[in-house]
Amino acid sequence: MSATATDFGTGVLSRAAALVHTLLTVEALFLVAAAPGVAGLFLLGPDPANLPLAALCLLPLGPAATAALYALHHRSRDLTDLHPARAYGRGWRLNAVPALRLWTPLLAWLTVIAFTLTHFTATGLPRWWAALLALIGVGSLLWGAHALLLTSLFTFRARDTARLAAYFTLRHGKVTLAFGSLLVLAAGLTALLTEALPALLAAPLLLSLLHAGRPVTAETQEEFTA
């Protein structure tokens, strides 16, 4: 009888149930935290002139995503000890401001690139400049994925997080490629189905990012934290 009580909450089915419960809770909280911006996005038309407003609407997604990563990282595998909502709230309180310090300039930079590309014929620049700008935009997104992971799990100054994100983007090519695959998946879901789908699948996508970034997390703990 005691063995059964001890094993309860640690078996395969219990761990699967704990994961599903955590994912659903984190997804719901992510949507609540990001709701103001997501609602604004759906009200905007597909006019390139709305790009600055779209960037403003995307601001809440940074803190919402870092809180989700924090909660998923600290999730319990024990069905009898689940507190994902508490972990999400703690992650949001700890990471909202640090996330915005990196997320805001990243969005501003990506907005400049997107606005330039949508008005590229008016610039008079050669076409290879468009390809270069697109490449810079992709690189910025990959850097942002590394920065998002580091901000969620560690406490560094914004400039140190930015430098580490750039370092890991180049050092861990497989991780960066995995992050790129997730970005392509999110973009594909948006283009082929609906803009809302990546938001509705944010929790599993962020869990995949967390698992893909384990080499970065491990090296940061070993080399850059006391």
PDB file of C-alpha atoms in Angstrom:
ATOM      1  CA  MET A   1       0.000   0.000   0.000  1.00  0.00           C
ATOM      2  CA  SER A   2       2.800   2.399   0.876  1.00  0.00           C
ATOM      3  CA  ALA A   3       4.649   1.552  -2.344  1.00  0.00           C
ATOM      4  CA  THR A   4       1.553   2.433  -4.352  1.00  0.00           C
ATOM      5  CA  ALA A   5       1.230   5.742  -2.551  1.00  0.00           C
ATOM      6  CA  THR A   6       4.880   6.470  -3.139  1.00  0.00           C
ATOM      7  CA  ASP A   7       4.657   5.629  -6.834  1.00  0.00           C
ATOM      8  CA  PHE A   8       1.520   7.698  -7.384  1.00  0.00           C
ATOM      9  CA  GLY A   9       2.310  10.736  -9.439  1.00  0.00           C
ATOM     10  CA  THR A  10       5.634   9.471 -10.790  1.00  0.00           C
ATOM     11  CA  GLY A  11       4.560   6.835 -13.350  1.00  0.00           C
ATOM     12  CA  VAL A  12       4.502   7.266 -17.117  1.00  0.00           C
ATOM     13  CA  LEU A  13       0.781   8.074 -17.286  1.00  0.00           C
ATOM     14  CA  SER A  14       1.070  10.494 -14.382  1.00  0.00           C
ATOM     15  CA  ARG A  15       4.004  12.279 -16.008  1.00  0.00           C
ATOM     16  CA  ALA A  16       2.082  12.493 -19.296  1.00  0.00           C
ATOM     17  CA  ALA A  17      -0.955  13.877 -17.485  1.00  0.00           C
ATOM     18  CA  ALA A  18       1.252  16.363 -15.643  1.00  0.00           C
ATOM     19  CA  LEU A  19       2.760  17.520 -18.946  1.00  0.00           C
ATOM     20  CA  VAL A  20      -0.652  17.965 -20.577  1.00  0.00           C
ATOM     21  CA  HIS A  21      -1.954  19.854 -17.553  1.00  0.00           C
ATOM     22  CA  THR A  22       1.107  22.125 -17.541  1.00  0.00           C
ATOM     23  CA  LEU A  23       0.918  22.791 -21.287  1.00  0.00           C
ATOM     24  CA  LEU A  24      -2.791  23.653 -21.142  1.00  0.00           C
ATOM     25  CA  THR A  25      -2.332  25.933 -18.139  1.00  0.00           C
ATOM     26  CA  VAL A  26       0.695  27.703 -19.601  1.00  0.00           C
ATOM     27  CA  GLU A  27      -1.054  28.079 -22.963  1.00  0.00           C
ATOM     28  CA  ALA A  28      -4.098  29.652 -21.322  1.00  0.00           C
ATOM     29  CA  LEU A  29      -1.965  32.068 -19.294  1.00  0.00           C
ATOM     30  CA  PHE A  30       0.134  32.933 -22.340  1.00  0.00           C
ATOM     31  CA  LEU A  31      -3.015  33.822 -24.285  1.00  0.00           C
ATOM     32  CA  VAL A  32      -4.314  35.946 -21.419  1.00  0.00           C
ATOM     33  CA  ALA A  33      -0.993  37.810 -21.111  1.00  0.00           C
ATOM     34  CA  ALA A  34      -0.711  38.332 -24.866  1.00  0.00           C
ATOM     35  CA  ALA A  35      -4.437  38.998 -25.453  1.00  0.00           C
ATOM     36  CA  PRO A  36      -4.255  42.827 -25.750  1.00  0.00           C
ATOM     37  CA  GLY A  37      -1.642  42.639 -28.465  1.00  0.00           C
ATOM     38  CA  VAL A  38      -3.200  39.669 -30.287  1.00  0.00           C
ATOM     39  CA  ALA A  39      -6.590  41.390 -30.330  1.00  0.00           C
ATOM     40  CA  GLY A  40      -4.976  44.501 -31.776  1.00  0.00           C
ATOM     41  CA  LEU A  41      -3.308  42.489 -34.527  1.00  0.00           C
ATOM     42  CA  PHE A  42      -6.627  41.077 -35.711  1.00  0.00           C
ATOM     43  CA  LEU A  43      -8.046  44.598 -35.932  1.00  0.00           C
ATOM     44  CA  LEU A  44      -5.225  45.801 -38.169  1.00  0.00           C
ATOM     45  CA  GLY A  45      -5.451  45.432 -41.909  1.00  0.00           C
ATOM     46  CA  PRO A  46      -2.646  43.943 -44.063  1.00  0.00           C
ATOM     47  CA  ASP A  47      -1.446  47.421 -45.062  1.00  0.00           C
ATOM     48  CA  PRO A  48       2.351  47.919 -44.742  1.00  0.00           C
ATOM     49  CA  ALA A  49       1.599  51.306 -43.185  1.00  0.00           C
ATOM     50  CA  ASN A  50       0.301  49.393 -40.150  1.00  0.00           C
ATOM     51  CA  LEU A  51       3.679  47.767 -39.447  1.00  0.00           C
ATOM     52  CA  PRO A  52       4.585  50.138 -36.560  1.00  0.00           C
ATOM     53  CA  LEU A  53       1.195  49.492 -34.956  1.00  0.00           C
ATOM     54  CA  ALA A  54       1.683  45.750 -35.434  1.00  0.00           C
ATOM     55  CA  ALA A  55       5.022  46.004 -33.640  1.00  0.00           C
ATOM     56  CA  LEU A  56       3.297  47.734 -30.714  1.00  0.00           C
ATOM     57  CA  CYS A  57       0.726  44.940 -30.620  1.00  0.00           C
ATOM     58  CA  LEU A  58       3.523  42.363 -30.482  1.00  0.00           C
ATOM     59  CA  LEU A  59       5.154  43.933 -27.411  1.00  0.00           C
ATOM     60  CA  PRO A  60       3.179  41.828 -24.869  1.00  0.00           C
ATOM     61  CA  LEU A  61       4.333  38.614 -26.550  1.00  0.00           C
ATOM     62  CA  GLY A  62       7.899  38.993 -25.250  1.00  0.00           C
ATOM     63  CA  PRO A  63       7.047  38.955 -21.530  1.00  0.00           C
ATOM     64  CA  ALA A  64       4.323  36.353 -22.132  1.00  0.00           C
ATOM     65  CA  ALA A  65       6.785  34.028 -23.872  1.00  0.00           C
ATOM     66  CA  THR A  66       9.524  34.406 -21.256  1.00  0.00           C
ATOM     67  CA  ALA A  67       7.036  33.635 -18.475  1.00  0.00           C
ATOM     68  CA  ALA A  68       5.914  30.550 -20.403  1.00  0.00           C
ATOM     69  CA  LEU A  69       9.495  29.341 -20.868  1.00  0.00           C
ATOM     70  CA  TYR A  70      10.171  29.888 -17.163  1.00  0.00           C
ATOM     71  CA  ALA A  71       7.075  27.899 -16.160  1.00  0.00           C
ATOM     72  CA  LEU A  72       7.865  25.062 -18.580  1.00  0.00           C
ATOM     73  CA  HIS A  73      11.472  24.902 -17.386  1.00  0.00           C
ATOM     74  CA  HIS A  74      10.382  24.659 -13.758  1.00  0.00           C
ATOM     75  CA  ARG A  75       7.502  22.270 -14.368  1.00  0.00           C
ATOM     76  CA  SER A  76       7.036  19.276 -12.110  1.00  0.00           C
ATOM     77  CA  ARG A  77       6.774  15.735 -13.493  1.00  0.00           C
ATOM     78  CA  ASP A  78       4.777  14.717 -10.413  1.00  0.00           C
ATOM     79  CA  LEU A  79       0.988  14.842 -10.788  1.00  0.00           C
ATOM     80  CA  THR A  80       0.665  15.474  -7.065  1.00  0.00           C
ATOM     81  CA  ASP A  81       2.873  18.601  -7.144  1.00  0.00           C
ATOM     82  CA  LEU A  82       1.743  20.811 -10.014  1.00  0.00           C
ATOM     83  CA  HIS A  83       1.847  24.604  -9.783  1.00  0.00           C
ATOM     84  CA  PRO A  84       2.197  25.854 -13.403  1.00  0.00           C
ATOM     85  CA  ALA A  85       0.084  28.956 -12.805  1.00  0.00           C
ATOM     86  CA  ARG A  86       2.239  29.953  -9.855  1.00  0.00           C
ATOM     87  CA  ALA A  87       5.418  29.354 -11.886  1.00  0.00           C
ATOM     88  CA  TYR A  88       4.026  31.374 -14.808  1.00  0.00           C
ATOM     89  CA  GLY A  89       3.193  34.296 -12.534  1.00  0.00           C
ATOM     90  CA  ARG A  90       6.656  34.205 -10.979  1.00  0.00           C
ATOM     91  CA  GLY A  91       8.273  34.036 -14.415  1.00  0.00           C
ATOM     92  CA  TRP A  92       6.281  37.033 -15.601  1.00  0.00           C
ATOM     93  CA  ARG A  93       7.206  39.099 -12.545  1.00  0.00           C
ATOM     94  CA  LEU A  94      10.896  38.232 -12.865  1.00  0.00           C
ATOM     95  CA  ASN A  95      11.267  38.466 -16.630  1.00  0.00           C
ATOM     96  CA  ALA A  96       8.746  40.993 -17.979  1.00  0.00           C
ATOM     97  CA  VAL A  97      10.982  44.055 -17.700  1.00  0.00           C
ATOM     98  CA  PRO A  98      14.240  42.296 -18.779  1.00  0.00           C
ATOM     99  CA  ALA A  99      12.386  40.794 -21.735  1.00  0.00           C
ATOM    100  CA  LEU A 100      11.054  44.165 -22.854  1.00  0.00           C
ATOM    101  CA  ARG A 101      14.547  45.660 -22.751  1.00  0.00           C
ATOM    102  CA  LEU A 102      15.562  43.251 -25.513  1.00  0.00           C
ATOM    103  CA  TRP A 103      12.218  42.573 -27.177  1.00  0.00           C
ATOM    104  CA  THR A 104      11.408  46.247 -27.814  1.00  0.00           C
ATOM    105  CA  PRO A 105      14.568  47.121 -29.806  1.00  0.00           C
ATOM    106  CA  LEU A 106      14.332  43.808 -31.662  1.00  0.00           C
ATOM    107  CA  LEU A 107      10.772  44.581 -32.757  1.00  0.00           C
ATOM    108  CA  ALA A 108      11.795  48.109 -33.751  1.00  0.00           C
ATOM    109  CA  TRP A 109      14.679  46.780 -35.839  1.00  0.00           C
ATOM    110  CA  LEU A 110      12.516  44.123 -37.509  1.00  0.00           C
ATOM    111  CA  THR A 111       9.869  46.751 -38.240  1.00  0.00           C
ATOM    112  CA  VAL A 112      12.447  48.912 -40.023  1.00  0.00           C
ATOM    113  CA  ILE A 113      13.545  45.918 -42.097  1.00  0.00           C
ATOM    114  CA  ALA A 114       9.969  44.878 -42.932  1.00  0.00           C
ATOM    115  CA  PHE A 115       8.962  48.444 -43.830  1.00  0.00           C
ATOM    116  CA  THR A 116      12.007  48.803 -46.080  1.00  0.00           C
ATOM    117  CA  LEU A 117      11.307  45.511 -47.849  1.00  0.00           C
ATOM    118  CA  THR A 118       7.640  46.343 -48.431  1.00  0.00           C
ATOM    119  CA  HIS A 119       8.663  49.688 -49.951  1.00  0.00           C
ATOM    120  CA  PHE A 120      11.844  48.472 -51.564  1.00  0.00           C
ATOM    121  CA  THR A 121      11.096  49.695 -55.096  1.00  0.00           C
ATOM    122  CA  ALA A 122      10.958  53.256 -53.774  1.00  0.00           C
ATOM    123  CA  THR A 123      14.475  53.038 -52.322  1.00  0.00           C
ATOM    124  CA  GLY A 124      16.220  52.697 -55.672  1.00  0.00           C
ATOM    125  CA  LEU A 125      18.651  50.183 -54.189  1.00  0.00           C
ATOM    126  CA  PRO A 126      19.861  47.123 -56.126  1.00  0.00           C
ATOM    127  CA  ARG A 127      17.877  43.935 -55.595  1.00  0.00           C
ATOM    128  CA  TRP A 128      20.633  42.145 -53.741  1.00  0.00           C
ATOM    129  CA  TRP A 129      20.103  44.637 -50.931  1.00  0.00           C
ATOM    130  CA  ALA A 130      16.639  43.141 -50.422  1.00  0.00           C
ATOM    131  CA  ALA A 131      18.129  39.670 -50.038  1.00  0.00           C
ATOM    132  CA  LEU A 132      20.712  41.032 -47.610  1.00  0.00           C
ATOM    133  CA  LEU A 133      18.037  42.761 -45.535  1.00  0.00           C
ATOM    134  CA  ALA A 134      15.942  39.590 -45.452  1.00  0.00           C
ATOM    135  CA  LEU A 135      18.997  37.619 -44.311  1.00  0.00           C
ATOM    136  CA  ILE A 136      19.690  40.177 -41.584  1.00  0.00           C
ATOM    137  CA  GLY A 137      16.065  39.913 -40.478  1.00  0.00           C
ATOM    138  CA  VAL A 138      16.276  36.128 -40.199  1.00  0.00           C
ATOM    139  CA  GLY A 139      19.524  36.405 -38.266  1.00  0.00           C
ATOM    140  CA  SER A 140      17.908  38.918 -35.923  1.00  0.00           C
ATOM    141  CA  LEU A 141      15.019  36.536 -35.264  1.00  0.00           C
ATOM    142  CA  LEU A 142      17.424  33.695 -34.458  1.00  0.00           C
ATOM    143  CA  TRP A 143      19.373  35.965 -32.122  1.00  0.00           C
ATOM    144  CA  GLY A 144      16.052  36.897 -30.540  1.00  0.00           C
ATOM    145  CA  ALA A 145      15.222  33.250 -29.889  1.00  0.00           C
ATOM    146  CA  HIS A 146      18.522  32.796 -28.031  1.00  0.00           C
ATOM    147  CA  ALA A 147      17.966  36.045 -26.119  1.00  0.00           C
ATOM    148  CA  LEU A 148      14.444  34.955 -25.185  1.00  0.00           C
ATOM    149  CA  LEU A 149      15.726  31.666 -23.783  1.00  0.00           C
ATOM    150  CA  LEU A 150      18.528  33.305 -21.797  1.00  0.00           C
ATOM    151  CA  THR A 151      16.251  36.014 -20.404  1.00  0.00           C
ATOM    152  CA  SER A 152      13.721  33.426 -19.288  1.00  0.00           C
ATOM    153  CA  LEU A 153      16.133  31.259 -17.314  1.00  0.00           C
ATOM    154  CA  PHE A 154      18.979  33.526 -16.182  1.00  0.00           C
ATOM    155  CA  THR A 155      19.468  36.941 -14.614  1.00  0.00           C
ATOM    156  CA  PHE A 156      21.956  38.966 -16.651  1.00  0.00           C
ATOM    157  CA  ARG A 157      22.166  42.596 -17.625  1.00  0.00           C
ATOM    158  CA  ALA A 158      20.465  43.299 -20.935  1.00  0.00           C
ATOM    159  CA  ARG A 159      23.750  44.015 -22.723  1.00  0.00           C
ATOM    160  CA  ASP A 160      25.300  40.800 -21.378  1.00  0.00           C
ATOM    161  CA  THR A 161      22.279  38.786 -22.508  1.00  0.00           C
ATOM    162  CA  ALA A 162      22.539  40.400 -25.949  1.00  0.00           C
ATOM    163  CA  ARG A 163      26.222  39.470 -26.217  1.00  0.00           C
ATOM    164  CA  LEU A 164      25.644  35.906 -25.019  1.00  0.00           C
ATOM    165  CA  ALA A 165      22.769  35.499 -27.470  1.00  0.00           C
ATOM    166  CA  ALA A 166      25.021  36.594 -30.354  1.00  0.00           C
ATOM    167  CA  TYR A 167      27.778  34.290 -29.114  1.00  0.00           C
ATOM    168  CA  PHE A 168      25.503  31.253 -28.876  1.00  0.00           C
ATOM    169  CA  THR A 169      23.841  31.999 -32.220  1.00  0.00           C
ATOM    170  CA  LEU A 170      27.212  31.391 -33.878  1.00  0.00           C
ATOM    171  CA  ARG A 171      28.667  28.834 -31.461  1.00  0.00           C
ATOM    172  CA  HIS A 172      25.754  26.405 -31.319  1.00  0.00           C
ATOM    173  CA  GLY A 173      24.820  26.052 -34.960  1.00  0.00           C
ATOM    174  CA  LYS A 174      22.600  23.012 -34.386  1.00  0.00           C
ATOM    175  CA  VAL A 175      20.607  24.862 -31.735  1.00  0.00           C
ATOM    176  CA  THR A 176      20.272  27.893 -33.988  1.00  0.00           C
ATOM    177  CA  LEU A 177      19.146  25.626 -36.847  1.00  0.00           C
ATOM    178  CA  ALA A 178      16.554  24.039 -34.556  1.00  0.00           C
ATOM    179  CA  PHE A 179      15.306  27.492 -33.583  1.00  0.00           C
ATOM    180  CA  GLY A 180      15.125  28.352 -37.275  1.00  0.00           C
ATOM    181  CA  SER A 181      13.042  25.237 -37.933  1.00  0.00           C
ATOM    182  CA  LEU A 182      10.572  26.313 -35.254  1.00  0.00           C
ATOM    183  CA  LEU A 183      10.347  29.778 -36.802  1.00  0.00           C
ATOM    184  CA  VAL A 184       9.711  28.242 -40.231  1.00  0.00           C
ATOM    185  CA  LEU A 185       7.030  26.012 -38.711  1.00  0.00           C
ATOM    186  CA  ALA A 186       5.331  28.992 -37.051  1.00  0.00           C
ATOM    187  CA  ALA A 187       5.517  30.995 -40.285  1.00  0.00           C
ATOM    188  CA  GLY A 188       4.144  28.066 -42.273  1.00  0.00           C
ATOM    189  CA  LEU A 189       1.220  27.608 -39.887  1.00  0.00           C
ATOM    190  CA  THR A 190       0.465  31.314 -40.196  1.00  0.00           C
ATOM    191  CA  ALA A 191       0.684  31.393 -43.988  1.00  0.00           C
ATOM    192  CA  LEU A 192      -1.138  28.137 -44.741  1.00  0.00           C
ATOM    193  CA  LEU A 193      -3.802  28.082 -42.032  1.00  0.00           C
ATOM    194  CA  THR A 194      -4.445  31.051 -39.769  1.00  0.00           C
ATOM    195  CA  GLU A 195      -2.511  33.757 -37.969  1.00  0.00           C
ATOM    196  CA  ALA A 196      -3.983  32.571 -34.670  1.00  0.00           C
ATOM    197  CA  LEU A 197      -2.580  29.037 -34.845  1.00  0.00           C
ATOM    198  CA  PRO A 198       0.985  29.777 -33.658  1.00  0.00           C
ATOM    199  CA  ALA A 199      -0.480  31.588 -30.641  1.00  0.00           C
ATOM    200  CA  LEU A 200      -2.788  28.658 -29.913  1.00  0.00           C
ATOM    201  CA  LEU A 201       0.213  26.296 -30.087  1.00  0.00           C
ATOM    202  CA  ALA A 202       2.580  28.608 -28.214  1.00  0.00           C
ATOM    203  CA  ALA A 203       3.118  26.262 -25.255  1.00  0.00           C
ATOM    204  CA  PRO A 204       4.270  23.201 -27.274  1.00  0.00           C
ATOM    205  CA  LEU A 205       6.337  25.423 -29.587  1.00  0.00           C
ATOM    206  CA  LEU A 206       8.072  27.053 -26.609  1.00  0.00           C
ATOM    207  CA  LEU A 207       8.596  23.654 -24.977  1.00  0.00           C
ATOM    208  CA  SER A 208      10.310  22.536 -28.194  1.00  0.00           C
ATOM    209  CA  LEU A 209      12.480  25.672 -28.102  1.00  0.00           C
ATOM    210  CA  LEU A 210      13.356  24.912 -24.477  1.00  0.00           C
ATOM    211  CA  HIS A 211      14.417  21.360 -25.313  1.00  0.00           C
ATOM    212  CA  ALA A 212      16.343  22.429 -28.420  1.00  0.00           C
ATOM    213  CA  GLY A 213      18.202  25.026 -26.341  1.00  0.00           C
ATOM    214  CA  ARG A 214      19.436  22.619 -23.658  1.00  0.00           C
ATOM    215  CA  PRO A 215      23.079  22.840 -24.848  1.00  0.00           C
ATOM    216  CA  VAL A 216      22.902  26.630 -24.497  1.00  0.00           C
ATOM    217  CA  THR A 217      21.294  26.366 -21.068  1.00  0.00           C
ATOM    218  CA  ALA A 218      23.884  23.849 -19.872  1.00  0.00           C
ATOM    219  CA  GLU A 219      26.861  25.898 -21.102  1.00  0.00           C
ATOM    220  CA  THR A 220      25.461  29.079 -19.593  1.00  0.00           C
ATOM    221  CA  GLN A 221      25.085  27.378 -16.213  1.00  0.00           C
ATOM    222  CA  GLU A 222      28.599  25.918 -16.353  1.00  0.00           C
ATOM    223  CA  GLU A 223      30.521  28.843 -17.812  1.00  0.00           C
ATOM    224  CA  PHE A 224      28.651  32.066 -17.073  1.00  0.00           C
ATOM    225  CA  THR A 225      26.972  31.615 -13.698  1.00  0.00           C
ATOM    226  CA  ALA A 226      28.606  31.303 -10.305  1.00  0.00           C
TER     227      ALA A 226
END
